[in-house]
Coordinates of C-alpha atoms in Angstrom, one line a residue:
Chain A
M67 CA 11.7 19.3 -12.0
D68 CA 12.5 20.0 -8.4
R69 CA 9.0 18.8 -7.4
F70 CA 9.5 15.5 -9.2
R71 CA 12.9 15.0 -7.7
M72 CA 11.5 15.6 -4.2
I73 CA 8.7 13.1 -4.7
F74 CA 11.1 10.7 -6.3
Q75 CA 13.6 11.1 -3.4
Y76 CA 10.8 10.6 -0.9
F77 CA 9.8 7.3 -2.4
Q78 CA 13.3 6.2 -3.0
S79 CA 14.3 7.0 0.6
N80 CA 12.4 4.1 1.8
S81 CA 12.1 1.0 -0.3
E82 CA 8.9 0.1 1.6
S83 CA 7.2 3.2 0.2
V84 CA 8.3 2.2 -3.3
M85 CA 6.7 -1.2 -2.9
N86 CA 3.5 0.3 -1.4
G87 CA 3.3 2.6 -4.5
I88 CA 3.7 -0.3 -6.9
C89 CA 1.2 -2.4 -5.0
G90 CA -1.4 0.4 -5.2
L91 CA -0.7 0.9 -8.9
L92 CA -1.2 -2.8 -9.6
A93 CA -4.5 -2.7 -7.6
L94 CA -5.7 0.2 -9.7
A95 CA -4.6 -1.5 -12.9
S96 CA -6.5 -4.6 -12.0
V97 CA -9.8 -2.6 -11.6
K98 CA -9.1 -0.9 -14.9
M99 CA -8.4 -4.2 -16.6
Y100 CA -11.7 -5.6 -15.3
T101 CA -13.7 -2.7 -16.5
S102 CA -12.2 -2.7 -19.9
F103 CA -12.4 -6.5 -20.4
D104 CA -15.3 -7.5 -22.6
F105 CA -16.9 -10.3 -20.7
S106 CA -18.6 -12.6 -23.1
C107 CA -20.3 -15.7 -21.6
P108 CA -20.5 -18.6 -24.1
C109 CA -24.0 -19.6 -23.0
L110 CA -23.4 -23.3 -23.6
P111 CA -23.9 -26.0 -20.9
L112 CA -20.3 -27.1 -20.1
Y113 CA -18.4 -24.1 -21.4
N114 CA -20.0 -21.6 -19.0
M115 CA -18.5 -22.9 -15.8
A116 CA -15.0 -23.2 -17.4
Y117 CA -15.2 -19.7 -18.8
G118 CA -16.7 -18.1 -15.7
L119 CA -14.3 -19.7 -13.2
G120 CA -11.4 -19.2 -15.6
I121 CA -12.0 -15.4 -15.7
M122 CA -12.4 -15.3 -12.0
F123 CA -9.1 -17.2 -11.1
I124 CA -6.6 -17.0 -13.9
P125 CA -6.1 -13.2 -14.0
P126 CA -5.4 -13.1 -10.2
I127 CA -2.7 -15.7 -10.7
I128 CA -1.2 -13.5 -13.4
L129 CA -1.5 -10.4 -11.2
F130 CA 0.2 -12.2 -8.3
L131 CA 3.1 -13.2 -10.4
C132 CA 3.4 -9.7 -11.7
G133 CA 3.4 -8.4 -8.1
L134 CA 6.3 -10.8 -7.4
I135 CA 8.2 -9.9 -10.5
L136 CA 7.9 -6.1 -10.1
N137 CA 9.0 -6.2 -6.5
R138 CA 12.8 -5.7 -6.3
Q139 CA 12.8 -7.1 -2.8
S140 CA 12.0 -10.6 -4.0
L141 CA 15.4 -10.9 -5.8
V142 CA 17.1 -9.5 -2.7
M143 CA 15.4 -12.0 -0.6
L144 CA 16.3 -14.9 -2.9
E145 CA 19.9 -13.8 -3.0
E146 CA 20.0 -13.6 0.8
W147 CA 18.4 -17.0 1.1
R148 CA 20.8 -18.8 -1.3
R149 CA 24.1 -17.1 -0.5
P150 CA 26.8 -19.1 1.4
P151 CA 27.2 -18.0 5.0
G152 CA 30.8 -16.9 4.6
C153 CA 31.7 -14.3 7.3
R154 CA 28.1 -13.2 7.9
K155 CA 25.6 -15.5 9.5
K156 CA 22.2 -15.8 7.9
D157 CA 19.2 -14.7 10.0
L158 CA 16.1 -16.7 9.1
A159 CA 13.8 -14.2 10.9
V160 CA 14.9 -11.5 8.4
I161 CA 14.3 -13.8 5.4
R162 CA 10.8 -14.7 6.8
Y163 CA 10.0 -11.1 7.3
M164 CA 11.0 -10.2 3.8
C165 CA 9.1 -13.1 2.4
S166 CA 5.9 -12.3 4.3
S167 CA 6.0 -8.6 3.3
I168 CA 6.5 -9.5 -0.4
M169 CA 3.6 -12.0 -0.3
Q170 CA 1.3 -9.5 1.4
R171 CA 2.0 -6.9 -1.2
A172 CA 1.7 -9.3 -4.1
M173 CA -1.7 -10.5 -2.8
V174 CA -3.4 -7.1 -3.0
A175 CA -4.1 -6.9 -6.7
P176 CA -5.5 -10.5 -7.1
V177 CA -7.8 -10.0 -4.2
V178 CA -9.0 -6.7 -5.6
W179 CA -9.8 -8.5 -8.9
I180 CA -11.7 -11.3 -7.2
I181 CA -13.7 -9.0 -5.1
V182 CA -14.6 -6.7 -8.1
T183 CA -15.6 -9.8 -10.0
L184 CA -17.8 -11.0 -7.3
L185 CA -19.4 -7.6 -6.7
D186 CA -20.1 -7.3 -10.4
G187 CA -21.6 -10.7 -10.6
K188 CA -21.2 -11.6 -14.2
C189 CA -18.7 -14.4 -13.7
L190 CA -20.7 -16.2 -11.1
I191 CA -23.9 -15.8 -13.1
C192 CA -22.1 -17.3 -16.1
A193 CA -20.5 -20.1 -14.2
F194 CA -23.4 -21.2 -12.0
S195 CA -26.5 -20.5 -14.1
G196 CA -26.6 -24.2 -15.0
S197 CA -26.5 -25.3 -11.4
V198 CA -29.6 -23.6 -10.0
D199 CA -32.6 -25.6 -9.1
P200 CA -35.0 -25.1 -12.0
K201 CA -38.0 -25.9 -9.8
K202 CA -37.6 -22.6 -8.0
F203 CA -38.2 -20.6 -11.1
V204 CA -41.5 -20.6 -12.9
G205 CA -40.3 -20.5 -16.5
F206 CA -37.9 -23.4 -16.1
A207 CA -39.9 -25.7 -13.9
N208 CA -42.1 -27.5 -16.5
V209 CA -39.5 -28.4 -19.1
S210 CA -37.4 -31.6 -19.6
I211 CA -34.1 -31.8 -17.8
V212 CA -32.0 -31.5 -20.9
Q213 CA -34.0 -28.5 -22.2
G214 CA -33.9 -27.0 -18.8
Q215 CA -30.1 -27.2 -18.7
Q216 CA -29.9 -25.6 -22.1
L217 CA -32.2 -22.8 -21.1
L218 CA -30.4 -22.2 -17.9
A219 CA -27.1 -22.0 -19.7
K220 CA -28.5 -19.2 -21.8
V221 CA -29.5 -17.1 -18.8
P222 CA -26.3 -14.9 -18.9
C223 CA -27.0 -13.9 -22.5
K224 CA -29.6 -11.2 -22.3
D225 CA -29.9 -10.7 -26.1
D226 CA -30.5 -14.3 -27.0
E227 CA -33.9 -14.7 -28.8
L228 CA -35.2 -17.2 -26.3
M229 CA -34.2 -15.1 -23.3
R230 CA -35.2 -11.7 -24.4
N231 CA -37.9 -10.3 -22.0
N232 CA -38.0 -13.6 -20.1
T233 CA -39.0 -12.8 -16.5
S234 CA -37.6 -16.1 -15.2
R235 CA -34.3 -15.3 -16.7
K236 CA -34.2 -12.1 -14.8
A237 CA -35.2 -13.9 -11.7
V238 CA -32.4 -16.4 -12.0
S239 CA -29.9 -13.6 -12.9
R240 CA -31.0 -11.6 -9.9
Y241 CA -30.8 -14.6 -7.6
L242 CA -27.2 -15.5 -8.6
R243 CA -26.1 -11.9 -8.5
C244 CA -27.4 -11.5 -5.0
W245 CA -25.3 -14.6 -3.9
S246 CA -22.3 -13.3 -5.8
Q247 CA -22.5 -9.9 -4.1
A248 CA -23.1 -11.4 -0.7
L249 CA -20.0 -13.6 -1.2
G250 CA -17.9 -10.6 -2.3
W251 CA -18.9 -8.5 0.7
S252 CA -18.3 -11.4 3.1
I253 CA -14.8 -12.1 1.7
L254 CA -14.0 -8.4 1.9
L255 CA -15.2 -8.2 5.5
I256 CA -13.2 -11.3 6.5
L257 CA -10.0 -9.9 4.9
I258 CA -10.4 -6.5 6.6
I259 CA -11.0 -8.2 10.0
A260 CA -7.8 -10.3 9.4
A261 CA -5.8 -7.2 8.5
F262 CA -7.1 -5.3 11.5
L263 CA -6.3 -8.1 13.9
A264 CA -2.8 -8.5 12.3
R265 CA -2.1 -4.8 12.8
W266 CA -3.5 -4.7 16.3
L267 CA -2.0 -7.9 17.6
R268 CA 1.4 -7.7 15.9
P269 CA 3.1 -5.6 18.7
C270 CA 1.9 -8.1 21.3
F271 CA 4.2 -10.8 19.9
N272 CA 7.9 -10.4 19.6
Q273 CA 8.1 -6.7 18.9
A274 CA 11.9 -6.6 19.5
T275 CA 12.4 -9.4 17.0
L276 CA 10.2 -7.6 14.5
L277 CA 12.2 -4.3 14.9
Q278 CA 15.4 -6.2 14.3
A279 CA 14.1 -8.1 11.3
R280 CA 12.7 -4.9 9.7
H281 CA 15.9 -3.0 10.3
W282 CA 18.1 -5.7 8.9
S283 CA 15.9 -6.3 5.9
N284 CA 16.1 -2.5 5.1
Y285 CA 19.8 -2.6 5.7
I286 CA 20.3 -5.5 3.2
D287 CA 18.4 -3.6 0.6
I288 CA 20.4 -0.3 1.2
E289 CA 23.6 -2.3 1.1
Q290 CA 22.8 -3.9 -2.2
K291 CA 22.0 -0.5 -3.7
I292 CA 25.2 1.1 -2.4
F293 CA 27.2 -1.8 -3.6
E294 CA 25.9 -1.4 -7.1
E295 CA 26.6 2.3 -7.0
T296 CA 30.1 1.7 -5.8
C297 CA 30.7 -0.9 -8.5
C298 CA 29.4 1.6 -11.1
E299 CA 31.7 4.3 -9.9
H300 CA 34.6 1.8 -9.9
S301 CA 33.9 0.6 -13.4
R302 CA 33.8 4.2 -14.6
L303 CA 37.2 4.9 -13.2
F304 CA 38.5 1.6 -14.5
A305 CA 37.2 2.3 -18.0
H306 CA 38.6 5.8 -17.9
K307 CA 42.1 4.4 -17.1
C308 CA 41.7 1.7 -19.6
I309 CA 40.8 4.0 -22.5
L310 CA 43.6 6.4 -21.5
H311 CA 46.1 3.6 -21.8
F312 CA 44.7 2.6 -25.2
F313 CA 45.0 6.1 -26.5
E314 CA 48.6 6.3 -25.2
S315 CA 49.5 3.1 -26.8
M316 CA 47.9 4.2 -30.1
Q317 CA 49.8 7.5 -29.9
Q318 CA 53.1 5.6 -29.4
E319 CA 52.4 3.3 -32.3
I320 CA 51.6 6.2 -34.6
K321 CA 54.8 7.9 -33.5
L322 CA 56.8 4.8 -34.3
H323 CA 55.3 4.1 -37.7
S324 CA 54.5 7.5 -39.1
F325 CA 57.1 9.8 -40.7
S326 CA 55.0 12.9 -40.5
L327 CA 54.6 13.7 -36.9
P328 CA 52.0 16.3 -36.0
R329 CA 53.9 19.6 -35.4
E330 CA 53.4 21.0 -31.9
R331 CA 51.8 24.3 -32.4
E332 CA 52.5 27.1 -30.1
G333 CA 49.6 28.0 -27.8
A334 CA 47.6 25.0 -28.7
E335 CA 49.1 22.6 -26.3
G336 CA 45.8 22.1 -24.4
E337 CA 44.1 20.8 -27.5
E338 CA 47.0 18.6 -28.5
D339 CA 46.8 16.8 -25.1
L340 CA 43.1 16.1 -25.7
L341 CA 43.7 14.9 -29.3
R342 CA 46.4 12.6 -27.9
G343 CA 48.4 12.6 -31.0
I344 CA 45.6 11.5 -33.3
T345 CA 45.0 14.3 -35.7
D346 CA 43.8 13.0 -39.1
Q347 CA 41.1 10.8 -40.6
D348 CA 43.3 7.8 -41.2
Q349 CA 44.6 7.8 -37.7
V350 CA 41.1 8.0 -36.3
N351 CA 40.0 5.1 -38.6
K352 CA 42.9 3.0 -37.5
L353 CA 42.1 3.7 -33.9
L354 CA 38.5 2.8 -34.3
K355 CA 39.4 -0.4 -36.1
T356 CA 41.8 -1.4 -33.4
W357 CA 39.3 -0.7 -30.7
Y358 CA 36.9 -3.1 -32.4
Y359 CA 39.3 -5.9 -33.4
E360 CA 41.7 -5.8 -30.6
K361 CA 40.3 -4.4 -27.4
P362 CA 42.9 -3.7 -24.7
P363 CA 43.3 -6.1 -21.7
L364 CA 41.5 -5.3 -18.4
D365 CA 44.6 -4.4 -16.6
V366 CA 45.5 -0.9 -15.7
S367 CA 48.5 -1.5 -13.5
Chain B
M144 CA 7.5 24.4 -5.8
D145 CA 7.9 26.0 -2.4
K146 CA 4.1 26.0 -1.9
F147 CA 4.0 22.3 -2.8
R148 CA 6.8 21.5 -0.4
M149 CA 5.1 23.4 2.3
I150 CA 1.9 21.5 1.9
F151 CA 3.7 18.3 1.8
Q152 CA 5.6 19.0 4.9
F153 CA 2.5 20.2 6.7
F154 CA 0.7 16.9 6.1
Q155 CA 3.8 14.9 6.9
S156 CA 4.7 16.8 10.0
N157 CA 1.6 15.7 11.9
Q158 CA 0.2 12.3 11.7
E159 CA -3.2 13.8 12.7
S160 CA -3.4 16.1 9.6
F161 CA -2.3 13.2 7.5
M162 CA -5.1 11.1 8.9
N163 CA -7.6 13.9 8.4
G164 CA -6.6 13.8 4.7
I165 CA -7.0 10.0 4.5
C166 CA -10.4 10.3 6.3
G167 CA -11.7 12.8 3.8
I168 CA -10.5 10.6 0.9
M169 CA -12.2 7.6 2.4
A170 CA -15.5 9.5 2.8
L171 CA -15.3 10.4 -0.9
A172 CA -14.4 6.9 -1.8
S173 CA -17.4 5.6 0.1
T174 CA -19.8 7.7 -1.9
Q175 CA -18.1 6.7 -5.1
M176 CA -18.3 3.0 -4.1
Y177 CA -22.0 3.4 -3.4
S178 CA -22.7 4.9 -6.8
A179 CA -20.5 2.4 -8.6
F180 CA -22.1 -0.5 -6.8
D181 CA -24.9 -2.2 -8.7
F182 CA -27.7 -2.6 -6.2
N183 CA -29.6 -5.7 -7.2
C184 CA -32.5 -6.7 -4.9
P185 CA -33.2 -10.4 -5.2
C186 CA -37.0 -9.9 -5.0
L187 CA -37.5 -13.2 -3.1
P188 CA -39.3 -13.4 0.3
H189 CA -36.5 -14.0 2.8
Y190 CA -33.6 -12.9 0.8
N191 CA -34.7 -9.3 0.6
L192 CA -34.3 -8.5 4.2
A193 CA -30.9 -10.2 4.4
Y194 CA -29.7 -8.4 1.3
G195 CA -31.0 -5.0 2.1
L196 CA -29.8 -4.9 5.7
G197 CA -26.5 -6.5 4.6
I198 CA -25.8 -3.7 2.1
L199 CA -26.8 -1.1 4.7
L200 CA -24.6 -2.5 7.5
V201 CA -21.7 -4.6 6.2
P202 CA -19.9 -2.0 4.1
P203 CA -19.9 0.5 7.0
L204 CA -18.3 -2.1 9.2
I205 CA -15.7 -2.7 6.5
L206 CA -15.0 1.0 6.1
F207 CA -14.7 1.4 9.9
L208 CA -12.1 -1.3 10.2
L209 CA -10.4 0.0 7.1
G210 CA -10.1 3.3 8.8
F211 CA -8.2 1.6 11.6
V212 CA -6.1 -0.5 9.3
L213 CA -4.9 2.5 7.2
N214 CA -4.1 4.5 10.3
N215 CA -0.4 4.0 11.3
N216 CA -1.2 5.1 14.8
I217 CA -2.9 1.7 15.5
S218 CA 0.4 -0.1 15.7
M219 CA 1.9 2.8 17.7
L220 CA -1.0 2.5 20.1
A221 CA -0.7 -1.2 20.4
E222 CA 3.0 -0.9 20.9
E223 CA 2.7 1.8 23.6
W224 CA 0.0 -0.3 25.3
R225 CA 2.0 -3.5 25.3
R226 CA 5.5 -2.3 25.9
P227 CA 7.3 -3.1 29.2
Q228 CA 7.4 -0.1 31.6
G229 CA 11.1 0.3 31.8
Q230 CA 12.2 3.7 32.8
R231 CA 9.3 5.5 31.3
G232 CA 5.9 5.4 32.9
K233 CA 2.8 4.7 30.9
D234 CA -0.1 7.2 30.9
P235 CA -3.5 5.6 30.2
A236 CA -4.9 9.0 29.4
V237 CA -2.6 9.2 26.4
L238 CA -3.7 5.8 25.2
R239 CA -7.3 6.7 25.6
Y240 CA -6.8 9.9 23.6
M241 CA -5.1 8.1 20.8
F242 CA -7.8 5.5 20.6
C243 CA -10.6 8.1 20.7
S244 CA -9.0 10.2 18.0
M245 CA -8.6 7.1 15.8
A246 CA -12.1 5.9 16.4
Q247 CA -13.6 9.3 15.6
R248 CA -11.8 9.5 12.3
A249 CA -12.7 6.0 11.4
M250 CA -16.4 6.7 12.0
I251 CA -16.7 9.2 9.3
A252 CA -16.7 7.0 6.2
P253 CA -19.3 4.5 7.6
A254 CA -21.6 7.4 8.6
V255 CA -21.4 8.8 5.1
W256 CA -22.2 5.4 3.6
V257 CA -25.2 4.9 5.9
S258 CA -26.5 8.4 5.2
V259 CA -26.2 8.0 1.4
T260 CA -27.8 4.6 1.5
L261 CA -30.8 5.9 3.6
L262 CA -31.2 9.0 1.5
D263 CA -31.2 7.0 -1.7
G264 CA -33.8 4.6 -0.4
K265 CA -33.1 1.4 -2.4
C266 CA -31.9 -0.6 0.6
I267 CA -34.9 0.1 2.8
T268 CA -37.3 -0.5 0.0
C269 CA -35.7 -3.8 -0.7
A270 CA -35.5 -4.9 2.9
F271 CA -38.9 -3.9 4.1
C272 CA -41.2 -4.2 1.1
T273 CA -42.8 -7.3 2.7
W274 CA -43.6 -5.4 5.9
V275 CA -45.9 -2.8 4.4
P276 CA -49.4 -2.6 5.8
V277 CA -51.4 -4.0 2.8
E278 CA -54.8 -3.2 4.5
S279 CA -54.1 0.5 4.6
L280 CA -52.1 1.0 1.4
G281 CA -53.6 -1.7 -0.8
N282 CA -56.7 -1.8 -2.9
A283 CA -59.8 -2.9 -1.0
S284 CA -61.0 -5.4 -3.6
H285 CA -58.5 -8.2 -3.9
P286 CA -59.0 -12.0 -4.0
R287 CA -58.2 -13.9 -0.9
L288 CA -54.6 -14.9 -1.0
S289 CA -52.6 -17.0 1.4
Q290 CA -50.0 -15.3 3.5
G291 CA -47.2 -16.9 1.6
E292 CA -48.6 -15.7 -1.7
I293 CA -48.9 -12.2 -0.4
Q294 CA -45.3 -12.3 0.9
R295 CA -44.1 -13.5 -2.5
I296 CA -45.9 -10.8 -4.4
L297 CA -44.8 -8.0 -2.0
A298 CA -41.2 -9.2 -2.3
Q299 CA -41.3 -8.4 -6.0
I300 CA -42.0 -4.7 -5.4
P301 CA -38.4 -3.5 -5.9
C302 CA -38.3 -5.3 -9.3
K303 CA -40.9 -3.3 -11.3
E304 CA -40.5 -5.4 -14.5
I305 CA -41.7 -8.7 -12.8
Y306 CA -44.2 -7.2 -10.3
S307 CA -47.4 -9.1 -10.7
G308 CA -49.5 -7.7 -7.8
Q309 CA -50.7 -4.4 -9.2
Q310 CA -54.3 -5.3 -8.2
L311 CA -53.3 -6.1 -4.7
I312 CA -51.3 -3.0 -4.0
A313 CA -49.9 -0.4 -6.4
N314 CA -46.1 -0.6 -6.9
E315 CA -45.6 3.2 -6.9
V316 CA -47.5 3.6 -3.7
V317 CA -45.3 1.2 -1.8
V318 CA -42.1 2.6 -3.3
R319 CA -43.1 6.1 -2.4
Y320 CA -44.1 5.1 1.1
L321 CA -40.9 3.2 1.9
R322 CA -38.7 5.8 0.2
C323 CA -40.3 8.6 2.4
I324 CA -39.6 6.6 5.5
S325 CA -36.0 5.9 4.4
Q326 CA -35.3 9.5 3.6
A327 CA -36.7 10.6 6.9
L328 CA -34.5 8.1 8.7
G329 CA -31.6 9.3 6.6
W330 CA -32.0 13.0 7.5
C331 CA -32.6 12.1 11.2
F332 CA -29.3 10.1 11.2
V333 CA -27.4 13.0 9.6
L334 CA -28.9 15.4 12.1
L335 CA -28.0 13.1 15.0
M336 CA -24.4 12.6 13.9
T337 CA -23.9 16.3 13.4
T338 CA -25.4 17.1 16.8
L339 CA -23.2 14.6 18.4
A340 CA -20.1 16.0 16.7
F341 CA -21.1 19.5 17.7
L342 CA -21.6 18.5 21.3
V343 CA -18.3 16.6 21.5
R344 CA -16.4 19.6 20.1
S345 CA -18.1 22.3 22.1
L346 CA -18.3 20.5 25.5
R347 CA -14.7 19.2 25.4
P348 CA -13.1 22.3 26.8
C349 CA -15.5 22.2 29.7
F350 CA -14.1 19.0 31.0
S351 CA -10.4 18.6 32.1
Q352 CA -8.9 20.8 29.3
A353 CA -5.5 20.7 30.9
A354 CA -5.4 16.9 31.0
F355 CA -6.6 16.9 27.3
L356 CA -3.8 19.3 26.3
K357 CA -1.3 17.0 28.0
S358 CA -2.6 13.8 26.4
R359 CA -2.6 15.5 23.0
Y360 CA 1.0 16.7 23.4
W361 CA 2.4 13.4 24.5
S362 CA 0.6 11.4 21.8
H363 CA 2.1 13.8 19.2
Y364 CA 5.4 13.4 20.9
I365 CA 5.3 9.5 20.8
D366 CA 4.4 9.7 17.1
I367 CA 7.3 12.1 16.2
E368 CA 9.7 10.2 18.4
R369 CA 8.9 7.0 16.5
K370 CA 9.3 8.6 13.1
L371 CA 12.6 10.1 14.2
F372 CA 13.8 6.8 15.5
D373 CA 12.9 5.2 12.2
E374 CA 14.8 7.9 10.3
T375 CA 17.8 7.6 12.6
C376 CA 17.9 3.9 12.1
A377 CA 17.7 4.3 8.3
E378 CA 20.5 6.9 8.3
H379 CA 22.5 4.6 10.5
A380 CA 21.9 1.6 8.2
R381 CA 23.1 3.8 5.2
S382 CA 26.3 4.8 6.9
F383 CA 26.9 1.3 8.2
A384 CA 26.5 -0.1 4.7
K385 CA 28.8 2.6 3.2
V386 CA 31.6 1.9 5.6
C387 CA 31.0 -1.9 5.3
I388 CA 31.3 -1.8 1.6
Q389 CA 34.3 0.5 1.7
Q390 CA 36.1 -1.9 4.0
F391 CA 35.2 -4.7 1.8
F392 CA 36.7 -3.0 -1.2
E393 CA 39.8 -2.1 0.8
S394 CA 40.3 -5.6 2.0
M395 CA 39.8 -6.9 -1.6
S396 CA 42.4 -4.5 -2.8
T397 CA 44.8 -5.5 0.0
D398 CA 44.4 -9.1 -0.9
L399 CA 44.9 -8.4 -4.6
V400 CA 48.0 -6.3 -3.9
A401 CA 49.4 -9.2 -1.9
A402 CA 48.8 -11.4 -4.9
H403 CA 50.5 -8.9 -7.3
C404 CA 47.3 -7.8 -9.0
H405 CA 46.3 -4.2 -8.8
L406 CA 42.9 -2.6 -8.8
P407 CA 42.6 1.2 -9.1
R408 CA 42.2 2.7 -5.7
K409 CA 39.0 4.6 -5.1
A410 CA 39.3 8.2 -4.1
P411 CA 39.2 8.2 -0.3
V412 CA 35.7 9.3 0.8
D413 CA 35.0 11.4 3.8
A414 CA 35.4 8.5 6.3
G415 CA 35.2 10.9 9.3
E416 CA 31.7 12.0 8.6
D417 CA 30.4 8.4 8.1
T418 CA 32.2 7.1 11.2
E419 CA 30.6 9.9 13.2
K420 CA 27.2 9.0 11.9
L421 CA 27.6 5.5 13.1
L422 CA 27.1 6.8 16.6
G423 CA 29.5 4.3 18.1
I424 CA 27.6 1.3 16.8
T425 CA 29.7 -0.7 14.5
D426 CA 28.6 -4.3 14.5
Q427 CA 25.4 -6.3 14.3
G428 CA 25.4 -7.5 17.9
T429 CA 25.6 -4.0 19.3
M430 CA 22.8 -2.9 16.9
N431 CA 20.6 -5.7 18.0
M432 CA 21.2 -4.9 21.6
A433 CA 20.3 -1.3 20.9
L434 CA 17.1 -2.2 19.2
K435 CA 16.1 -4.6 21.9
S436 CA 16.8 -2.2 24.7
W437 CA 14.8 0.5 22.8
H438 CA 11.8 -1.7 23.1
R439 CA 12.4 -3.2 26.6
C440 CA 13.5 -0.1 28.4
K441 CA 12.8 3.3 26.7
P442 CA 14.9 6.1 28.1
P443 CA 13.3 8.5 30.5
L444 CA 12.0 11.9 29.2
H445 CA 14.8 13.8 30.9
L446 CA 18.0 14.9 29.1
H447 CA 21.2 15.3 31.0
P448 CA 22.8 18.8 30.8
R449 CA 26.0 17.5 29.3
A450 CA 24.1 16.0 26.4
L451 CA 22.8 19.4 25.4
P452 CA 24.6 21.3 22.5
T453 CA 26.8 24.2 23.6
G454 CA 25.9 27.6 22.5
N455 CA 22.2 27.7 23.2
G456 CA 22.5 29.0 26.8
W457 CA 21.4 25.9 28.7
A458 CA 24.6 23.9 29.0
G459 CA 26.4 26.5 31.1
Q460 CA 23.8 26.5 33.8
G461 CA 24.2 22.8 34.6
Q462 CA 20.6 22.0 35.1
A463 CA 18.0 20.1 33.0
P464 CA 15.7 22.3 31.0
P465 CA 12.2 22.3 32.4
H466 CA 10.6 22.8 29.0
P467 CA 10.0 19.5 27.3
S468 CA 10.3 21.0 23.8
T469 CA 14.1 20.9 24.1
P470 CA 14.4 17.3 23.1
R471 CA 13.2 18.3 19.6
R472 CA 15.8 21.0 19.3
E473 CA 18.5 18.6 20.4
T474 CA 17.6 15.9 17.9
A475 CA 17.2 18.5 15.2
A476 CA 20.8 19.4 15.7
Y477 CA 21.9 15.8 15.4
Y478 CA 21.6 15.5 11.6
S479 CA 20.7 17.9 8.9
C480 CA 18.0 16.2 7.0
V481 CA 15.3 17.0 9.6

């Protein structure tokens, strides 16, 4: 229990760590989703490209939106952006910093999906098998164009009767997979170089502004949390007072309308106070009914 | 529980130990990536070399850069390199030490990838299958084929199921030959890397050990100072927010009292403790100035005697402590969560 509390406190202490944790979990979830998804190419001329490109691009959009939704900071940023200035000026640098950090974290899971898709190769083979030049491959060179297109569209389906044990099918598949993997590794390399340059060159530009923007964005987040906690505490006290008033008013009403007052027993005064004058089933029922039909006003003065 | 906390604190206490952990994880991840990656040689004349060498060299480059990106010290190094001098001199030896230690750790995962790739043999077989000496390895009796035709046939060697040149040269012979060369290269690479690591570690104390100890100490110091600064800022922001919200509620309650509408008063919190934690900074402008001057003009590494806490024997003597570990003790007394 203590261990969990310590880990929890460590992550909670810094909202950036929480966001990093969520970002990592989404990336793992996207890999797991891809491996458990049953890719099934239609192997028909026009459907292939739609299916292949759809599987490559639509889940990343979903993952990006999930990344934005799960990130608490996006709400905080929107609130800060839309609030009226009032007594506190708005600092656009802080809003820009929060926006860029949210976007960066939300982009990780979609990029992981796209790269895993490209390195696996099935999507690209499905989408572009109809676009290869049939003359390069022996089995498809000597057929009519229409038939060639049909055959090429069946390349992703290993178990199709026409394609089983077809060496040209394997050649096309290998060719497309090679391109897909090369594209995947290149994109990964470009992104890592960009991340490296961003980390290396960031302190060279406006480090003081960055420190300020980071501090105040952290502050806004903490302030929001503390404000919510204070409001909770406040509403607890308020509710306590309100309910006390309600019980007192019920007690007074019962005293007025009932002829049999509960006798004060010696030595049980503590319990009497807690029971607040309501000591039998009818009185409790009346109290509950009144609580439902006529809630007390929100005024504890 | 205590053991867990101890391990956790041990890794957190020192950025270097933390980075060692990350470095080990990345080395394991690189072997896992290699085994999960579906190597797929294109078996076409010019594509083979590009694909094989690409798989041998591009992922190590990615892993090397990733080792830098994941290392928090990189922004610390860049910051220390680019900061204005202010009142604290810059020591290029410290920067060099930080860079070397980062580069050494980042080199491990790429070296593991290259070794695993070479020892496995698929990449070299794919890349160099068209370069085998057909005259010495092939069958003597084969029809005269053009150079292009031979290249095309040899390129199919990694793909057993479509290989059509069994009369020209046996597939198993070439694969065994190339794999043997690849594994020899792999073992030589591992031996070379290990020898280099051994030499670096064992010869280091022979050259300027004192300067090395100094650089290591001050690079740790810069790392710890930055972490403590971030923690202090976070603590300050928390106290600032608490007092800010408290004052907001009080002003609301005053307004409402003035308009004859009462809100229950909150129990008075320990305002004294929070005000003290604000360290005299109570508005945005002052905080911005504090952050700007932290970057533009870092304070000198020399604490004044009157700043030291009483009761540890130094303050009475009226002179600055010569031992530089006192700054840590002083900041440790500042707040209790360290």
